[in-house]
């Protein structure tokens, strides 16, 4: 059983497809592992009855016996982030207001995961409404870090990241508005990818800033799950217009020397603009050696655009987005049960007028054009994936970073904001460990639409560093 859960997704798929292990054996191994490891970190929540998961696994085995070709996730136990509706499973969004809500239907992402052969067994923990890069809520409690359960797993895809690092899931889905795929990846020594905006479809006619994306322990597995998630759908009129999912099933391997001369801009703390905890930048800079070994040139450089304007523009978009919960806020009874940060977001959004939104849209366009020009001079951008190391699990958010007061509950994650606002692809990748043995990561950022090229460089970096393979959580060794 320990061997089964230690396999990456590619190894697991091959073992299932070759009938070396059955889907039932895979399910039994994962459920047993979750039962032992899960209570330490509270990452996988809302599990359905084991007999249901095993029955569905038997159905996957029967498909193979009938000679049906296995999908890319065939027989994989999968837990969906608890912001996403899945039929028959809790759908709380981490809010006490939805404590007893159960999904009535599958969201598009869940449909695609199931169609790829996965068995959805439960949910992964997330902060209330996905707000904040710290996974805690009144429904499920706080998610602990894979490398030190007394510390935070990050967020908002914190449960997904900790579950991956501790081998409780082969791959995991997440979503990212303000680093929610990148920050937990950094905090748990795994990979999290925010795809180009529109690659993974979202419903509606407004190009808001959030997107779903994959998390995994390897870049090949990241691409495998992205191949399932990506591609247009009739429910998402603004999604990328051509079928692209199958592209990510291609090999990520490149010939030796393929990246020689690749230009990478390191933004760091934007010339001191971003507050950072001592040691963070040093760990991130240590990643340069791997890129340089591949033949890349890493240069300290930043786009010619005021970071203060990026932040102001981002806040307007985010306040506007959070007005979707205005009905909860308007009722004093439900407002009193919402986390203070959710109330703050809505109260900042209520005074916005049409001119504020129009100005934020124009500023977003100007920033995108500035970054596009910058990426004519550089092939990729490298930035810290967080500004602090994983902090105490009981702390809601850091109020001081590097001696500076944080003026909002999420200011300590500003490093992810420029790339979110531009809608470009970004992969959170392990960069190493700080003095206390806590993980830290970097973001590798590419041009819009160049997701496959970004994955290929990330894959080469992974081969050069091997952080996930080299440093396993101590909890795995003790259990």
XYZ file of C-alpha atoms in Angstrom:
479
model
C 0.000 0.000 0.000
C 2.812 2.423 0.806
C 4.302 1.761 -2.617
C 1.024 2.622 -4.341
C 0.635 6.015 -2.672
C 4.292 6.859 -3.283
C 3.907 6.604 -7.076
C 3.520 9.788 -9.052
C 0.475 10.024 -11.318
C 2.296 8.760 -14.390
C 3.535 5.668 -12.538
C 0.120 5.081 -11.010
C -1.632 5.342 -14.366
C 0.770 2.867 -15.963
C 0.307 0.354 -13.133
C -3.482 0.602 -13.443
C -3.486 0.491 -17.247
C -1.195 -2.569 -17.259
C -3.452 -4.255 -14.663
C -0.535 -4.619 -12.217
C -2.780 -3.117 -9.553
C -6.545 -2.837 -9.517
C -8.468 0.373 -8.983
C -9.856 -1.197 -5.810
C -6.332 -1.793 -4.495
C -5.450 1.808 -5.303
C -8.537 3.067 -3.492
C -7.872 0.882 -0.449
C -4.291 2.111 -0.264
C -5.246 5.775 -0.428
C -8.152 5.527 2.012
C -5.924 3.732 4.508
C -3.188 6.348 4.055
C -5.633 9.245 4.428
C -6.967 7.638 7.593
C -3.484 7.563 9.140
C -2.023 10.832 7.873
C -5.116 12.973 7.476
C -5.783 13.822 11.139
C -2.357 15.478 11.421
C -3.056 18.130 8.779
C -6.810 18.253 8.159
C -6.270 18.582 4.416
C -8.773 16.112 2.906
C -12.263 16.728 4.302
C -15.861 15.706 3.651
C -14.959 12.140 2.669
C -17.821 10.068 1.326
C -18.495 6.610 2.765
C -15.594 4.232 1.979
C -17.979 1.655 0.532
C -19.135 4.219 -2.032
C -15.572 4.996 -3.113
C -14.767 1.280 -3.333
C -17.906 0.578 -5.361
C -16.913 3.283 -7.847
C -13.377 1.868 -7.981
C -14.827 -1.550 -8.842
C -16.728 0.080 -11.687
C -13.435 1.480 -12.999
C -11.945 -2.020 -12.858
C -14.919 -3.380 -14.755
C -14.352 -0.793 -17.495
C -10.824 -2.108 -17.949
C -12.067 -5.710 -18.020
C -14.432 -4.744 -20.836
C -11.457 -3.426 -22.773
C -12.351 0.244 -22.495
C -9.275 2.490 -22.811
C -8.285 4.112 -19.507
C -8.587 7.863 -19.174
C -5.603 9.918 -17.943
C -6.861 9.708 -14.332
C -8.337 6.221 -14.457
C -8.989 4.886 -10.964
C -7.331 7.858 -9.251
C -8.863 8.880 -5.920
C -9.561 12.610 -6.264
C -10.695 15.267 -3.807
C -12.139 18.522 -5.138
C -11.397 21.903 -3.576
C -14.361 22.812 -1.379
C -15.172 25.923 -3.396
C -16.391 23.645 -6.213
C -19.732 21.856 -6.348
C -19.681 18.071 -6.638
C -22.859 16.017 -6.554
C -23.528 14.328 -3.221
C -20.540 15.852 -1.418
C -20.350 18.719 1.094
C -20.122 22.111 -0.603
C -19.437 24.488 2.253
C -16.920 26.949 0.763
C -15.498 26.841 4.285
C -18.375 28.979 5.541
C -20.629 28.233 8.521
C -23.422 29.686 6.389
C -23.114 26.636 4.125
C -22.130 24.091 6.752
C -24.927 21.678 5.784
C -25.028 22.336 2.043
C -24.520 19.330 -0.247
C -23.765 19.571 -3.948
C -26.711 18.823 -6.252
C -24.711 18.558 -9.476
C -21.145 18.402 -10.744
C -19.391 21.570 -11.803
C -17.671 21.383 -15.205
C -14.281 20.689 -13.612
C -15.711 17.739 -11.683
C -17.391 16.375 -14.799
C -14.076 16.451 -16.644
C -12.156 14.798 -13.815
C -14.730 12.007 -13.624
C -14.781 11.603 -17.404
C -10.994 11.131 -17.230
C -11.557 8.144 -14.931
C -11.050 9.608 -11.463
C -13.188 8.631 -8.485
C -14.119 11.729 -6.487
C -13.893 10.753 -2.817
C -14.259 14.065 -0.970
C -13.056 17.646 -0.736
C -9.853 19.524 0.064
C -9.847 22.173 2.752
C -9.987 25.879 1.894
C -10.489 29.165 3.786
C -13.970 30.656 3.949
C -14.998 31.678 0.416
C -11.378 31.082 -0.599
C -10.355 34.414 0.912
C -6.792 34.570 2.214
C -3.647 32.509 1.805
C -4.251 30.687 5.085
C -6.561 27.661 5.077
C -8.723 27.902 8.177
C -12.491 27.986 8.649
C -15.204 27.226 11.208
C -16.473 24.186 9.323
C -13.379 22.007 8.890
C -10.779 23.811 10.997
C -7.260 24.778 9.882
C -5.087 22.828 7.445
C -1.560 22.097 8.657
C 1.622 22.258 6.644
C 2.996 18.970 5.310
C 6.475 19.742 6.675
C 5.342 21.106 10.045
C 1.654 20.572 10.899
C 1.824 23.377 13.475
C 2.321 25.802 10.554
C -0.122 26.862 7.846
C -0.481 25.002 4.570
C -1.097 28.350 2.840
C -4.163 28.926 0.760
C -6.590 29.012 -0.572
C -5.703 25.625 -2.089
C -3.910 24.721 1.138
C -5.672 21.426 1.695
C -4.831 20.326 -1.846
C -1.134 21.178 -1.471
C -0.694 19.470 1.904
C -2.575 16.394 0.686
C -0.294 16.155 -2.350
C 2.910 16.562 -0.374
C 1.802 13.846 2.051
C 0.820 11.470 -0.774
C -2.874 11.495 0.153
C -3.789 12.324 -3.468
C -2.023 11.597 -6.779
C -2.921 15.035 -8.211
C -5.198 17.842 -7.031
C -7.229 20.654 -8.501
C -7.184 24.147 -7.071
C -8.053 27.695 -8.006
C -6.082 30.913 -7.995
C -7.174 34.524 -7.628
C -4.345 35.812 -5.445
C -1.764 33.063 -5.519
C -4.018 30.288 -4.278
C -2.233 27.694 -6.420
C 1.242 29.208 -6.075
C 1.504 30.065 -2.371
C 0.427 26.606 -1.087
C 2.800 24.974 -3.570
C 5.646 27.044 -2.133
C 4.638 26.264 1.442
C 4.394 22.482 0.825
C 7.224 21.784 -1.650
C 4.986 20.830 -4.599
C 3.963 22.388 -7.933
C 0.922 24.566 -8.576
C 0.042 26.120 -11.931
C -2.091 29.138 -12.666
C -2.804 28.716 -16.406
C -3.241 31.503 -18.939
C -6.578 33.152 -18.347
C -9.270 31.364 -20.375
C -7.379 28.104 -20.852
C -9.403 26.412 -18.113
C -12.983 27.554 -18.731
C -14.939 29.666 -16.258
C -18.631 30.508 -16.722
C -19.819 34.042 -17.343
C -19.082 37.075 -19.490
C -16.696 38.954 -17.171
C -12.964 38.322 -17.377
C -12.514 38.289 -13.616
C -9.119 37.360 -12.201
C -9.674 33.877 -10.801
C -9.015 30.606 -12.601
C -8.874 26.911 -11.776
C -5.630 25.035 -12.294
C -3.686 21.863 -11.470
C -1.390 20.916 -8.582
C 0.990 17.954 -8.544
C 4.284 16.577 -7.270
C 5.837 16.590 -10.746
C 5.536 18.862 -13.754
C 4.539 15.887 -15.932
C 1.630 15.238 -13.568
C 0.800 18.944 -13.608
C 0.502 18.733 -17.395
C -1.540 15.513 -17.134
C -4.208 17.148 -14.986
C -4.126 20.332 -17.074
C -4.857 18.194 -20.145
C -8.082 17.157 -18.414
C -9.047 20.619 -17.155
C -8.214 22.706 -20.237
C -10.254 23.410 -23.345
C -13.385 25.374 -24.255
C -16.932 24.657 -23.149
C -20.268 26.108 -24.124
C -20.851 27.285 -20.552
C -17.765 29.531 -20.722
C -18.131 32.069 -23.548
C -14.787 33.739 -22.809
C -12.729 30.518 -22.694
C -9.906 29.890 -25.136
C -11.516 29.206 -28.486
C -9.841 25.977 -29.531
C -9.460 22.561 -27.968
C -6.097 22.639 -26.233
C -6.256 19.990 -23.543
C -4.582 17.261 -25.566
C -1.505 19.452 -26.151
C -0.493 18.982 -22.527
C -0.294 15.227 -22.929
C 2.822 15.779 -25.061
C 6.257 15.063 -23.629
C 7.826 17.915 -21.690
C 11.334 16.679 -22.427
C 13.572 18.977 -24.472
C 16.953 18.202 -26.045
C 20.064 19.031 -24.060
C 20.947 22.678 -24.569
C 17.397 23.630 -25.606
C 17.280 26.442 -23.050
C 20.734 27.853 -23.740
C 20.434 31.636 -24.040
C 16.934 31.760 -22.483
C 16.513 35.141 -20.784
C 14.868 35.203 -17.347
C 14.065 38.410 -15.443
C 14.219 38.179 -11.644
C 11.843 40.709 -10.048
C 12.734 39.917 -6.422
C 11.148 42.402 -4.030
C 10.721 45.068 -6.734
C 13.631 47.167 -5.479
C 12.490 46.972 -1.861
C 8.837 47.720 -2.576
C 7.672 44.322 -1.272
C 8.137 43.507 2.403
C 9.807 40.113 2.822
C 10.704 37.947 5.784
C 14.479 37.549 6.230
C 15.732 34.497 4.367
C 12.943 34.299 1.763
C 14.813 36.058 -1.018
C 17.975 34.087 -0.300
C 16.156 30.765 -0.766
C 14.504 32.042 -3.945
C 17.808 33.276 -5.380
C 19.311 29.847 -4.777
C 17.107 28.638 -7.646
C 19.206 30.658 -10.110
C 21.888 27.966 -10.166
C 19.497 25.401 -11.660
C 18.428 27.745 -14.438
C 22.014 28.728 -15.154
C 22.980 25.046 -15.339
C 20.374 24.746 -18.107
C 22.031 27.602 -19.982
C 19.567 30.309 -18.972
C 20.614 33.859 -18.150
C 18.986 35.245 -14.998
C 18.994 39.045 -14.771
C 17.679 41.374 -12.072
C 14.987 43.378 -13.916
C 11.436 44.653 -13.541
C 8.789 45.956 -15.958
C 8.525 49.732 -16.264
C 5.240 50.058 -14.413
C 4.529 51.355 -10.907
C 3.799 48.427 -8.562
C 1.595 50.751 -6.485
C -0.741 51.142 -9.470
C -0.820 47.370 -10.007
C -1.895 46.932 -6.377
C -4.591 49.633 -6.525
C -5.979 48.186 -9.749
C -6.022 44.680 -8.337
C -7.914 45.809 -5.220
C -10.669 47.387 -7.318
C -11.128 44.212 -9.357
C -11.168 42.085 -6.218
C -13.650 44.300 -4.370
C -15.906 44.230 -7.413
C -15.697 40.412 -7.601
C -16.614 39.991 -3.948
C -19.853 41.900 -4.403
C -21.312 38.616 -5.645
C -21.819 37.846 -1.939
C -23.722 41.064 -1.303
C -26.928 39.208 -0.468
C -25.193 37.483 2.440
C -23.843 40.813 3.631
C -27.188 42.611 3.283
C -28.814 40.349 5.876
C -27.450 41.316 9.323
C -27.914 37.731 10.572
C -25.722 36.196 7.873
C -23.282 39.115 7.856
C -22.532 38.482 11.536
C -21.431 34.927 10.691
C -19.077 35.890 7.832
C -15.334 36.175 8.406
C -14.247 39.805 8.915
C -12.125 39.757 5.769
C -15.176 38.874 3.644
C -17.135 41.721 5.194
C -14.220 44.093 4.539
C -14.021 43.088 0.864
C -17.736 43.772 0.350
C -17.726 47.043 2.274
C -14.832 48.258 0.134
C -16.711 47.208 -2.992
C -20.031 48.860 -2.191
C -18.890 52.463 -2.846
C -17.390 51.578 -6.235
C -18.956 53.326 -9.199
C -18.916 52.679 -12.938
C -16.010 55.083 -13.365
C -13.920 53.157 -10.805
C -14.489 49.920 -12.711
C -13.751 51.563 -16.054
C -10.490 53.036 -14.755
C -9.445 49.670 -13.294
C -10.143 48.003 -16.655
C -8.010 50.554 -18.489
C -5.193 50.211 -15.948
C -5.287 46.430 -16.294
C -4.940 46.775 -20.071
C -2.007 49.170 -19.698
C -0.245 46.799 -17.290
C -0.765 43.869 -19.660
C 0.774 45.851 -22.519
C 3.723 46.898 -20.346
C 4.358 43.276 -19.379
C 3.961 42.136 -22.970
C 6.645 44.598 -24.003
C 8.873 43.450 -21.148
C 8.497 39.869 -22.368
C 9.831 40.937 -25.753
C 13.147 41.496 -23.969
C 12.888 38.500 -21.616
C 11.547 35.021 -22.248
C 10.333 34.392 -18.689
C 9.970 36.124 -15.349
C 11.022 34.656 -12.000
C 9.568 35.950 -8.723
C 9.148 34.787 -5.119
C 6.003 32.708 -4.619
C 5.478 34.178 -1.139
C 6.934 36.905 1.045
C 7.022 34.877 4.260
C 7.758 31.308 5.310
C 4.850 29.177 6.566
C 3.647 30.758 9.810
C 1.745 29.481 12.832
C -1.426 27.573 11.976
C -3.395 29.594 14.547
C -2.362 32.964 13.056
C -4.947 34.202 10.567
C -2.483 36.366 8.636
C 0.876 38.069 9.264
C 0.375 41.586 10.568
C 4.067 42.506 10.198
C 6.530 41.342 7.553
C 10.163 42.410 7.530
C 9.416 45.052 10.149
C 6.546 46.596 8.132
C 2.870 46.724 9.103
C 0.532 44.970 6.662
C -2.375 47.275 5.849
C -4.660 44.487 4.578
C -5.143 40.821 5.379
C -3.539 39.825 2.079
C -0.814 42.431 1.510
C 1.822 39.852 2.432
C 0.984 38.021 -0.816
C 1.426 41.000 -3.139
C 4.221 39.191 -4.993
C 1.613 37.146 -6.907
C -0.599 40.083 -7.882
C 1.103 41.405 -11.065
C 0.826 38.058 -12.842
C -2.765 37.482 -11.729
C -3.771 40.896 -13.053
C -2.128 40.212 -16.421
C -3.707 36.763 -16.794
C -0.396 35.168 -17.806
C 0.603 31.592 -16.890
C 2.623 31.110 -13.707
C 3.927 27.956 -12.034
C 4.719 27.859 -8.330
C 7.791 25.626 -7.918
C 9.917 24.463 -4.969
C 13.045 26.551 -4.388
C 14.389 25.002 -1.210
C 14.104 25.325 2.565
C 14.770 28.125 5.024
C 16.794 28.052 8.255
C 13.928 26.392 10.186
C 13.470 23.678 7.577
C 10.342 25.272 6.093
C 9.701 25.215 2.333
C 9.780 28.220 0.027
C 9.132 28.513 -3.685
C 9.396 30.679 -6.764
C 6.975 31.620 -9.514
C 8.032 31.018 -13.095
C 5.957 33.265 -15.358
C 5.538 33.077 -19.141
C 3.800 34.811 -22.003
C 0.046 34.520 -22.338
C -0.836 31.320 -24.166
C 2.669 29.857 -23.811
C 1.618 27.374 -21.121
C 3.256 24.351 -22.727
C 6.566 26.169 -23.172
C 6.395 27.267 -19.531
C 5.802 23.679 -18.429
C 8.804 22.519 -20.433
C 11.178 24.932 -18.689
C 9.640 24.074 -15.312
C 10.180 20.397 -16.122
C 13.845 20.989 -16.890
C 14.154 22.933 -13.622
C 12.512 20.060 -11.758
C 14.954 17.574 -13.267
C 17.830 19.812 -12.209
C 16.660 20.335 -8.601
C 14.485 17.356 -7.582
C 13.202 19.016 -4.403
C 10.017 16.934 -4.095
C 11.910 13.681 -4.467
C 14.863 14.723 -2.290
C 13.040 16.142 0.742
C 9.988 14.214 1.889
C 7.864 15.375 4.832
C 9.006 13.826 8.114
C 5.401 12.806 8.775
C 5.704 10.256 5.960
C 8.784 8.723 7.482
C 7.213 8.448 10.950
C 3.937 6.929 9.843
